[in-house]
Short mmCIF file of C-alpha atoms and ligand atoms in Angstrom, two decimals:
data_model
loop_
_atom_site.label_atom_id
_atom_site.label_comp_id
_atom_site.label_asym_id
_atom_site.label_seq_id
_atom_site.Cartn_x
_atom_site.Cartn_y
_atom_site.Cartn_z
CA MET A 744 -13.48 28.30 170.98
CA GLY A 745 -13.62 31.89 169.76
CA LEU A 746 -13.43 33.08 173.35
CA ASP A 747 -10.53 30.76 174.08
CA ARG A 748 -8.56 32.06 171.17
CA LYS A 749 -9.18 35.62 172.27
CA LYS A 750 -8.00 34.75 175.74
CA THR A 751 -4.85 33.08 174.43
CA THR A 752 -4.12 36.01 172.14
CA PHE A 753 -4.50 38.31 175.07
CA SER A 754 -2.22 36.32 177.32
CA ILE A 755 0.45 36.02 174.65
CA SER A 756 0.32 39.78 174.08
CA ASP A 757 0.68 40.18 177.80
CA LEU A 758 3.64 37.78 177.83
CA ALA A 759 5.25 39.73 174.97
CA ASN A 760 4.84 42.98 176.90
CA ARG A 761 6.44 41.48 179.97
CA ILE A 762 9.35 40.15 177.89
CA LYS A 763 9.82 43.58 176.32
CA ALA A 764 9.89 45.04 179.82
CA GLY A 765 12.80 42.72 180.64
CA ASP A 766 10.89 40.34 182.92
CA VAL A 767 13.16 37.28 183.19
CA ALA A 768 10.42 34.85 184.24
CA ALA A 769 8.39 35.89 181.20
CA LEU A 770 11.41 35.40 178.94
CA ALA A 771 11.93 31.91 180.36
CA LYS A 772 8.25 31.13 179.82
CA GLY A 773 8.42 32.43 176.26
CA ILE A 774 11.38 30.18 175.48
CA THR A 775 9.55 27.21 177.02
CA LEU A 776 6.68 27.94 174.63
CA ILE A 777 9.12 28.02 171.71
CA GLU A 778 10.64 24.72 172.82
CA SER A 779 7.30 22.97 173.26
CA THR A 780 6.38 20.32 170.70
CA LEU A 781 2.61 20.77 171.11
CA PRO A 782 1.00 22.11 167.91
CA GLU A 783 -1.11 24.71 169.80
CA HIS A 784 2.05 26.01 171.44
CA ALA A 785 3.72 26.35 168.06
CA GLU A 786 0.98 28.75 167.00
CA GLN A 787 1.31 30.76 170.20
CA ALA A 788 5.08 30.84 169.82
CA PHE A 789 4.79 32.27 166.31
CA PHE A 790 2.47 34.95 167.60
CA LEU A 791 4.81 35.74 170.47
CA ILE A 792 7.82 36.05 168.16
CA GLU A 793 5.85 38.33 165.82
CA LYS A 794 5.00 40.55 168.77
CA CYS A 795 8.59 40.67 169.99
CA MET A 796 10.40 41.04 166.65
CA PRO A 797 10.04 44.81 166.23
CA HIS A 798 11.24 45.56 169.75
CA ARG A 799 14.67 43.99 169.72
CA VAL A 800 17.79 45.82 170.85
CA GLU A 801 20.85 45.96 168.66
CA SER A 802 22.95 42.95 169.58
CA VAL A 803 26.15 41.08 168.98
CA ARG A 804 25.74 37.31 168.72
CA VAL A 805 28.81 35.22 169.42
CA GLY A 806 29.12 31.46 168.90
CA ILE A 807 31.50 29.57 171.17
CA THR A 808 32.51 26.01 170.43
CA GLY A 809 35.03 23.49 171.70
CA VAL A 810 35.30 19.93 172.96
CA PRO A 811 34.09 19.02 176.47
CA GLY A 812 36.74 20.05 179.00
CA VAL A 813 38.27 22.81 176.88
CA GLY A 814 36.90 25.37 179.33
CA LYS A 815 33.77 26.74 177.68
CA SER A 816 31.78 27.28 180.86
CA THR A 817 34.76 28.74 182.71
CA PHE A 818 35.42 31.06 179.77
CA ILE A 819 31.79 32.14 179.48
CA GLU A 820 31.51 32.70 183.22
CA VAL A 821 34.57 35.00 183.23
CA LEU A 822 33.63 36.80 180.02
CA GLY A 823 30.02 37.12 181.14
CA LYS A 824 31.02 38.64 184.48
CA GLN A 825 33.23 41.18 182.73
CA LEU A 826 30.41 42.16 180.43
CA THR A 827 27.85 42.52 183.20
CA GLN A 828 30.35 44.63 185.14
CA MET A 829 30.31 46.90 182.10
CA ASN A 830 26.55 47.04 182.65
CA LYS A 831 25.76 44.93 179.61
CA LYS A 832 22.94 42.43 179.57
CA VAL A 833 24.21 39.00 178.49
CA ALA A 834 22.17 35.97 177.44
CA ILE A 835 23.73 32.53 177.23
CA LEU A 836 22.03 29.89 175.11
CA ALA A 837 23.26 26.48 174.04
CA VAL A 838 22.89 24.08 171.17
CA ASP A 839 23.62 20.68 172.61
CA PRO A 840 23.58 17.93 169.96
CA THR A 841 24.51 15.27 172.50
CA SER A 842 21.10 15.53 174.09
CA THR A 843 19.48 14.63 170.77
CA ILE A 844 21.76 11.64 170.27
CA SER A 845 22.17 10.08 173.69
CA LYS A 846 19.40 11.85 175.62
CA GLY A 847 22.08 12.77 178.13
CA SER A 848 23.67 16.16 177.89
CA ILE A 849 27.31 17.13 177.91
CA LEU A 850 26.50 20.78 178.38
CA GLY A 851 23.69 20.56 180.85
CA ASP A 852 24.49 17.92 183.43
CA LYS A 853 26.95 19.69 185.65
CA THR A 854 26.43 22.84 187.63
CA ARG A 855 27.79 25.44 185.33
CA MET A 856 28.53 29.14 185.59
CA GLU A 857 27.50 29.33 189.20
CA GLU A 858 28.33 33.00 189.70
CA LEU A 859 26.99 34.19 186.42
CA SER A 860 23.71 32.40 187.01
CA LYS A 861 23.16 34.61 190.07
CA ASP A 862 23.96 37.80 188.17
CA PRO A 863 20.82 39.85 187.51
CA LEU A 864 22.22 41.10 184.19
CA ALA A 865 22.83 37.58 182.90
CA PHE A 866 20.26 35.15 181.54
CA ILE A 867 21.35 31.53 181.22
CA ARG A 868 19.11 29.06 179.49
CA PRO A 869 19.85 25.34 179.68
CA THR A 870 19.63 23.52 176.39
CA ALA A 871 16.54 22.46 174.56
CA SER A 872 16.67 18.72 174.06
CA GLY A 873 14.98 15.65 172.69
CA GLU A 874 14.78 16.71 169.08
CA SER A 875 16.75 16.74 165.88
CA LEU A 876 19.65 19.16 165.59
CA GLY A 877 17.62 21.11 163.03
CA GLY A 878 14.77 21.46 165.51
CA VAL A 879 17.02 22.51 168.36
CA ALA A 880 18.81 25.02 166.13
CA ARG A 881 15.55 26.60 165.00
CA LYS A 882 14.40 26.96 168.57
CA THR A 883 17.69 28.54 169.59
CA ARG A 884 17.38 31.08 166.76
CA GLU A 885 13.90 31.99 167.92
CA SER A 886 15.07 32.18 171.54
CA ILE A 887 17.76 34.65 170.44
CA LEU A 888 15.02 36.92 169.11
CA LEU A 889 13.14 36.82 172.42
CA CYS A 890 16.33 37.58 174.37
CA GLU A 891 16.96 40.58 172.15
CA ALA A 892 13.42 41.78 172.72
CA ALA A 893 14.09 41.51 176.46
CA GLY A 894 17.05 43.86 176.04
CA TYR A 895 19.98 41.41 175.98
CA GLU A 896 22.56 43.09 173.80
CA ILE A 897 25.12 40.30 173.93
CA ILE A 898 24.08 36.78 173.03
CA LEU A 899 26.52 33.94 173.60
CA VAL A 900 25.58 30.66 171.93
CA GLU A 901 27.57 27.70 173.14
CA THR A 902 27.99 24.29 171.56
CA VAL A 903 30.17 21.20 171.73
CA GLY A 904 31.76 20.21 168.46
CA VAL A 905 29.62 17.18 167.75
CA GLY A 906 28.07 16.39 164.38
CA GLN A 907 26.87 19.45 162.56
CA SER A 908 26.25 21.60 165.63
CA GLU A 909 29.06 24.01 164.76
CA VAL A 910 27.54 24.65 161.36
CA ALA A 911 24.17 25.26 163.01
CA VAL A 912 25.60 27.73 165.52
CA HIS A 913 27.72 29.45 162.87
CA SER A 914 24.50 30.05 160.90
CA MET A 915 22.96 32.07 163.74
CA VAL A 916 25.83 34.23 165.03
CA ASP A 917 27.86 37.24 163.93
CA PHE A 918 31.18 36.04 165.33
CA PHE A 919 32.34 32.45 165.70
CA LEU A 920 34.93 31.58 168.31
CA LEU A 921 36.69 28.26 168.48
CA LEU A 922 38.21 27.26 171.83
CA LYS A 923 41.14 24.85 171.65
CA LEU A 924 43.74 23.29 173.90
CA ALA A 925 47.43 23.07 173.12
CA GLY A 926 48.03 19.49 172.03
CA ALA A 927 51.10 17.40 171.50
CA GLY A 928 52.59 19.78 168.96
CA ASP A 929 50.66 18.77 165.89
CA GLU A 930 47.75 21.11 166.39
CA LEU A 931 46.07 20.70 163.05
CA GLN A 932 45.79 16.95 163.39
CA GLY A 933 42.23 15.88 163.95
CA MET A 934 40.77 19.31 163.19
CA LYS A 935 37.40 18.86 161.62
CA ARG A 936 37.31 20.08 158.05
CA GLY A 937 35.42 23.30 157.70
CA VAL A 938 35.59 24.35 161.34
CA MET A 939 38.79 26.32 160.77
CA GLU A 940 37.14 28.11 157.87
CA MET A 941 34.20 29.11 160.01
CA ALA A 942 36.28 30.49 162.88
CA ASP A 943 36.70 34.24 163.28
CA ALA A 944 39.05 33.56 166.17
CA ILE A 945 40.87 30.50 167.46
CA VAL A 946 41.46 30.82 171.19
CA ILE A 947 43.93 28.50 172.88
CA ASN A 948 42.66 28.23 176.44
CA LYS A 949 44.53 27.10 179.58
CA ALA A 950 47.59 29.17 178.63
CA ASP A 951 48.81 29.14 182.22
CA GLY A 952 51.46 27.40 184.35
CA ASP A 953 53.46 24.74 182.57
CA ASN A 954 51.10 24.90 179.66
CA LYS A 955 51.89 28.46 178.69
CA LYS A 956 54.75 27.70 176.30
CA LYS A 957 52.83 24.95 174.54
CA ALA A 958 49.85 27.29 174.16
CA GLU A 959 52.01 29.97 172.55
CA ALA A 960 53.44 27.40 170.13
CA ALA A 961 49.93 26.22 169.27
CA LYS A 962 48.87 29.81 168.69
CA SER A 963 51.68 30.29 166.16
CA GLU A 964 50.77 27.11 164.35
CA PHE A 965 47.10 28.10 164.12
CA ALA A 966 48.04 31.62 163.03
CA ARG A 967 50.12 30.16 160.19
CA ALA A 968 47.31 27.81 159.19
CA LEU A 969 44.70 30.59 159.23
CA HIS A 970 46.95 32.62 156.99
CA LEU A 971 46.70 30.01 154.27
CA TYR A 972 42.96 30.45 153.86
CA PRO A 973 41.66 32.91 151.29
CA PRO A 974 40.41 36.19 152.78
CA LYS A 975 36.83 36.13 154.06
CA PRO A 976 34.22 38.02 152.04
CA ASN A 977 33.76 40.36 155.03
CA ASN A 978 37.49 41.29 154.99
CA TRP A 979 37.94 40.03 158.54
CA ILE A 980 41.26 38.33 159.14
CA PRO A 981 40.72 35.51 161.68
CA LYS A 982 43.03 35.69 164.66
CA ALA A 983 44.73 33.06 166.83
CA VAL A 984 45.16 34.09 170.47
CA THR A 985 45.78 32.50 173.86
CA CYS A 986 43.93 32.96 177.14
CA SER A 987 43.54 31.49 180.58
CA ALA A 988 39.91 31.41 181.59
CA SER A 989 40.65 30.21 185.11
CA GLU A 990 43.21 32.98 185.69
CA ASN A 991 41.26 35.60 183.79
CA GLN A 992 44.09 36.33 181.38
CA GLY A 993 43.40 37.52 177.86
CA ILE A 994 39.62 37.44 178.14
CA PHE A 995 39.12 41.18 177.95
CA GLU A 996 41.34 41.31 174.85
CA ILE A 997 39.14 38.69 173.23
CA TRP A 998 36.10 40.83 173.86
CA GLU A 999 37.91 43.82 172.38
CA MET A 1000 38.52 41.74 169.29
CA VAL A 1001 34.78 40.99 169.02
CA THR A 1002 33.91 44.69 169.32
CA ASP A 1003 36.58 45.54 166.72
CA PHE A 1004 35.05 42.94 164.46
CA ALA A 1005 31.58 44.39 164.92
CA ALA A 1006 32.78 47.96 164.32
CA GLN A 1007 34.73 47.03 161.20
CA THR A 1008 32.06 44.85 159.60
CA LYS A 1009 29.30 47.33 160.45
CA LYS A 1010 31.23 50.16 158.85
CA GLU A 1011 31.69 48.16 155.68
CA GLY A 1012 28.12 46.84 155.63
CA HIS A 1013 29.10 43.19 156.06
CA PHE A 1014 27.57 42.81 159.50
CA ASN A 1015 24.08 43.48 158.23
CA LYS A 1016 24.64 41.63 155.00
CA ASN A 1017 25.53 38.50 157.00
CA ARG A 1018 22.34 38.80 159.05
CA GLN A 1019 20.32 39.26 155.87
CA ASP A 1020 21.90 36.18 154.34
CA GLN A 1021 21.18 34.22 157.52
CA ASN A 1022 17.55 35.36 157.44
CA GLN A 1023 17.23 34.29 153.84
CA ASN A 1024 18.66 30.87 154.68
CA TRP A 1025 16.30 30.43 157.63
CA PHE A 1026 13.39 31.37 155.39
CA LEU A 1027 14.36 28.73 152.82
CA GLN A 1028 15.00 26.20 155.57
CA ALA A 1029 11.59 26.90 157.12
CA ILE A 1030 9.90 26.29 153.76
CA GLU A 1031 11.74 23.02 153.35
CA ASP A 1032 10.83 21.90 156.88
CA ALA A 1033 7.17 22.79 156.44
CA LEU A 1034 6.88 21.00 153.09
CA LYS A 1035 8.66 17.93 154.38
CA SER A 1036 6.57 17.67 157.50
CA ASP A 1037 3.32 18.14 155.54
CA PHE A 1038 4.40 15.46 153.08
CA TYR A 1039 5.32 12.86 155.68
CA GLN A 1040 2.22 13.51 157.76
CA ASP A 1041 -0.12 13.04 154.80
CA GLN A 1042 -2.26 9.93 155.43
CA LYS A 1043 -2.22 8.82 151.81
CA ILE A 1044 1.54 9.20 151.58
CA LYS A 1045 1.97 7.28 154.83
CA SER A 1046 -0.05 4.34 153.49
CA ARG A 1047 1.83 4.28 150.18
CA MET A 1048 5.27 4.32 151.75
CA ALA A 1049 5.70 0.69 152.88
CA PRO A 1050 4.45 -0.94 149.62
CA LEU A 1051 6.72 1.29 147.55
CA ILE A 1052 9.72 0.43 149.73
CA ASP A 1053 8.89 -3.27 149.20
CA GLN A 1054 8.85 -2.74 145.46
CA ILE A 1055 12.20 -0.97 145.63
CA GLN A 1056 13.73 -3.79 147.68
CA SER A 1057 12.57 -6.38 145.18
CA ASN A 1058 13.89 -4.27 142.29
CA LYS A 1059 10.46 -3.74 140.77
CA ILE A 1060 10.91 0.00 140.72
CA SER A 1061 13.91 2.29 141.03
CA PRO A 1062 14.15 4.51 144.15
CA TYR A 1063 14.14 7.56 141.91
CA LYS A 1064 11.02 6.52 140.00
CA ALA A 1065 9.26 5.58 143.24
CA ALA A 1066 10.06 8.97 144.74
CA GLN A 1067 8.80 10.80 141.68
CA GLN A 1068 5.61 8.76 141.68
CA LEU A 1069 4.94 9.51 145.34
CA VAL A 1070 5.64 13.22 145.03
CA SER A 1071 3.36 13.45 141.96
CA GLU A 1072 0.59 11.73 143.92
CA TYR A 1073 1.12 14.19 146.78
CA LEU A 1074 1.04 17.18 144.46
CA SER A 1075 -2.09 16.00 142.63
CA GLY A 1076 -3.75 15.54 146.01
CA LEU A 1077 -3.14 19.23 146.71
CA LYS A 1078 -4.99 20.37 143.60
P1 LIG B 1830 33.70 22.79 179.26
O1 LIG B 1830 33.36 21.34 179.34
O2 LIG B 1830 34.28 23.13 177.92
O3 LIG B 1830 32.57 23.69 179.65
O4 LIG B 1830 34.92 23.03 180.29
P2 LIG B 1830 34.91 23.61 181.79
O5 LIG B 1830 34.77 25.08 181.78
O6 LIG B 1830 33.95 22.82 182.61
O7 LIG B 1830 36.40 23.29 182.22
C1 LIG B 1830 36.93 21.97 182.29
C2 LIG B 1830 38.05 21.94 183.32
O8 LIG B 1830 39.14 22.76 182.89
C3 LIG B 1830 37.64 22.46 184.68
O9 LIG B 1830 38.24 21.68 185.65
C4 LIG B 1830 38.19 23.87 184.71
O10 LIG B 1830 38.50 24.31 185.99
C5 LIG B 1830 39.44 23.74 183.87
N1 LIG B 1830 39.82 24.99 183.19
C6 LIG B 1830 39.00 25.82 182.49
N2 LIG B 1830 39.69 26.87 182.01
C7 LIG B 1830 40.96 26.72 182.42
C8 LIG B 1830 42.16 27.49 182.24
O11 LIG B 1830 42.18 28.56 181.62
N3 LIG B 1830 43.31 26.99 182.79
C9 LIG B 1830 43.33 25.82 183.49
N4 LIG B 1830 44.49 25.42 183.99
N5 LIG B 1830 42.21 25.08 183.70
C10 LIG B 1830 41.06 25.51 183.17
#
């Protein structure tokens, strides 16, 4: 056992070294370890992350969201190619809530970003799946850290706007970009509450051909709507712009906006403050997750659950009282 542990420790250190050296196969293996649900892998993943943490490059993390068909993969392919041509290393990760709900995947099923996937400066990781959104989000955050240790200075995190996935992605990026299509004129109709507030930029894609005029009109409407929100604490004024991913129009300007954002918020200290706040939230979230999982896995708690639910259903005890009773039993078991 002792020997085994030593061996594992050694191989994880070795894996960390290879990741830090930019070995793509090692990075992929590291992320697989993070995504694994086996308890022994969880321990190894923690160790790996610890080893990689101090060696990360300075990065910009950008979240990209939009409904299926809006052009996310086309956009990312074009943007990614531009960035790699500038000799930047780009990692593309995804949070795909559909895979946790339907077991199918909106993001993963088709062949996506064909050119970028052959680019040696790009790393594309298909989505983790088969877990709760919280679980997938945590794994994506940890994968970001490994990518940064491997020298990827631009991290693009993609998601479809399903459930709470936008909130999850927003909580792990510096800049949040919302891709939209020009609609039938009433652009704000059907916008999910809160998503507008999270956006640092609203990008109307497919501004080409007959659609160009409509896209410009949509841009104006979004610009007016964004104007009505109170200023963000980081002093950034969200922008509405148009682009055509398939014709490579406006993409470079969008990247310039992201670099402007990074320069401005770094200068004023908000960039780091946001990352610190995110770290604090992840810390609190991790505590909550650990406590919850320990509670629900406790044998005594498991056996007490069904009878208490019965009592609640037959109005013998209130849900609140039952919960308090169970938590007290759990806590006294810890002493
Ligand atoms: P995703 O589901 O959001 O990843 O969307 P895709 O990138 O797969 O694009 C969906 C469809 O829209 C594809 O047929 C693309 O070729 C097309 N598309 C993407 N961007 C543009 C664009 O800027 N203009 C036009 N006209 N079509 C586009």
